[in-house]
Coordinates of C-alpha atoms in Angstrom, one line a residue:
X1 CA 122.5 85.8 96.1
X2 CA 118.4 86.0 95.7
X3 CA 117.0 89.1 94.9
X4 CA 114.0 89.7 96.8
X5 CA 112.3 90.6 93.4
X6 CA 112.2 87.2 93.0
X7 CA 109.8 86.5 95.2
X8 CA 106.6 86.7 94.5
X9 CA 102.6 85.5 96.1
X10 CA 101.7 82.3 96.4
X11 CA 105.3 81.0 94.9
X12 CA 105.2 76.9 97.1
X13 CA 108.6 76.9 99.1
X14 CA 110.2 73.7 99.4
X15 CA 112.8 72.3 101.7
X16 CA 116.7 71.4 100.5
X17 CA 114.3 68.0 100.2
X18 CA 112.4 69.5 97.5
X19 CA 108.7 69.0 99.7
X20 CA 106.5 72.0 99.8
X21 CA 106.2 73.4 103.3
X22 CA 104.7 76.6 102.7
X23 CA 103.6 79.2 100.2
X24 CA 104.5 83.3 100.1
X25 CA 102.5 85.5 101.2
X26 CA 104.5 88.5 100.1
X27 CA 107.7 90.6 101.1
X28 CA 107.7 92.0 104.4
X29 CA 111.1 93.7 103.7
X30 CA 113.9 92.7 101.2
X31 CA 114.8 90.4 103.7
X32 CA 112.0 89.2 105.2
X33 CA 109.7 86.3 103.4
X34 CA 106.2 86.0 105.2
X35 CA 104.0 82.8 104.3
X36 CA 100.5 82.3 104.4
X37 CA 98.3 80.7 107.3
X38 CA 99.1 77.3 108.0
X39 CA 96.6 75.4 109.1
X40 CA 96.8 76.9 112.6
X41 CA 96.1 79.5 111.4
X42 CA 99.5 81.4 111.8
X43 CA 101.6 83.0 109.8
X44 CA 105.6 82.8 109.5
X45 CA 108.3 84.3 108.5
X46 CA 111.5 82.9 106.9
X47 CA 114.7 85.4 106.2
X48 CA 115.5 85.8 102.7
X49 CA 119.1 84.0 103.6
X50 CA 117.6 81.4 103.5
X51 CA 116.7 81.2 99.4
X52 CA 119.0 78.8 97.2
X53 CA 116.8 79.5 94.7
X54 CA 113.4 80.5 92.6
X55 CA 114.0 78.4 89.6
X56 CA 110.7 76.7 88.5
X57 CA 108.5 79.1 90.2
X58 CA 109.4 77.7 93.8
X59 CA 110.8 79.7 96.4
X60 CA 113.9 76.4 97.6
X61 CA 115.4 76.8 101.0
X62 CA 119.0 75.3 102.4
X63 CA 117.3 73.4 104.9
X64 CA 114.9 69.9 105.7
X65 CA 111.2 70.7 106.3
X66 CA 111.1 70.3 109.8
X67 CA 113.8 71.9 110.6
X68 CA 112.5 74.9 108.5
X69 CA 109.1 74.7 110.5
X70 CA 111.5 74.8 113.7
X71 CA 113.5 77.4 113.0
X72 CA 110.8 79.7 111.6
X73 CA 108.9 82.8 113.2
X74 CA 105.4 83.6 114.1
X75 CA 106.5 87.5 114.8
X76 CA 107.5 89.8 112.2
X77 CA 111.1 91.2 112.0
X78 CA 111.7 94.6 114.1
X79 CA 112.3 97.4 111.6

């Protein structure tokens, strides 16, 4: 299990096929990742259940890219 202190700004995340998708932005919660702006200009936000790991100073995630950038959320979590 990743502990959100783990996470920190501007760590790249990359897909299970180690490409760089996105970077943090910060914590919204402990289980809420949101990313910068991509280049429409929206952010996202990825759940923390995501996370295999931070080794190497990137955030990885369990999934391909695109299915990452499908999946993902333009709307914060409700607290």
């Amino acid at each position: 299990m990743i502990n959100s202190d783990q996470i920190k700004p501007e760590m790249p995340v990359v897909c299970s096929e180690d490409g760089q998708f996105a970077v943090v932005d910060h914590m919204v919660d402990k289980n809420t990742i949101k990313l910068n702006k991509d280049k429409t200009g929206l952010h996202h936000y990825i759940p923390l259940s995501w996370v295999t790991s931070t080794e190497g100073g990137k955030v990885k995630v369990d999934r391909p890219g695109d299915e990452a950038m499908e999946d993902w959320s333009t709307t914060p979590p409700i607290a």
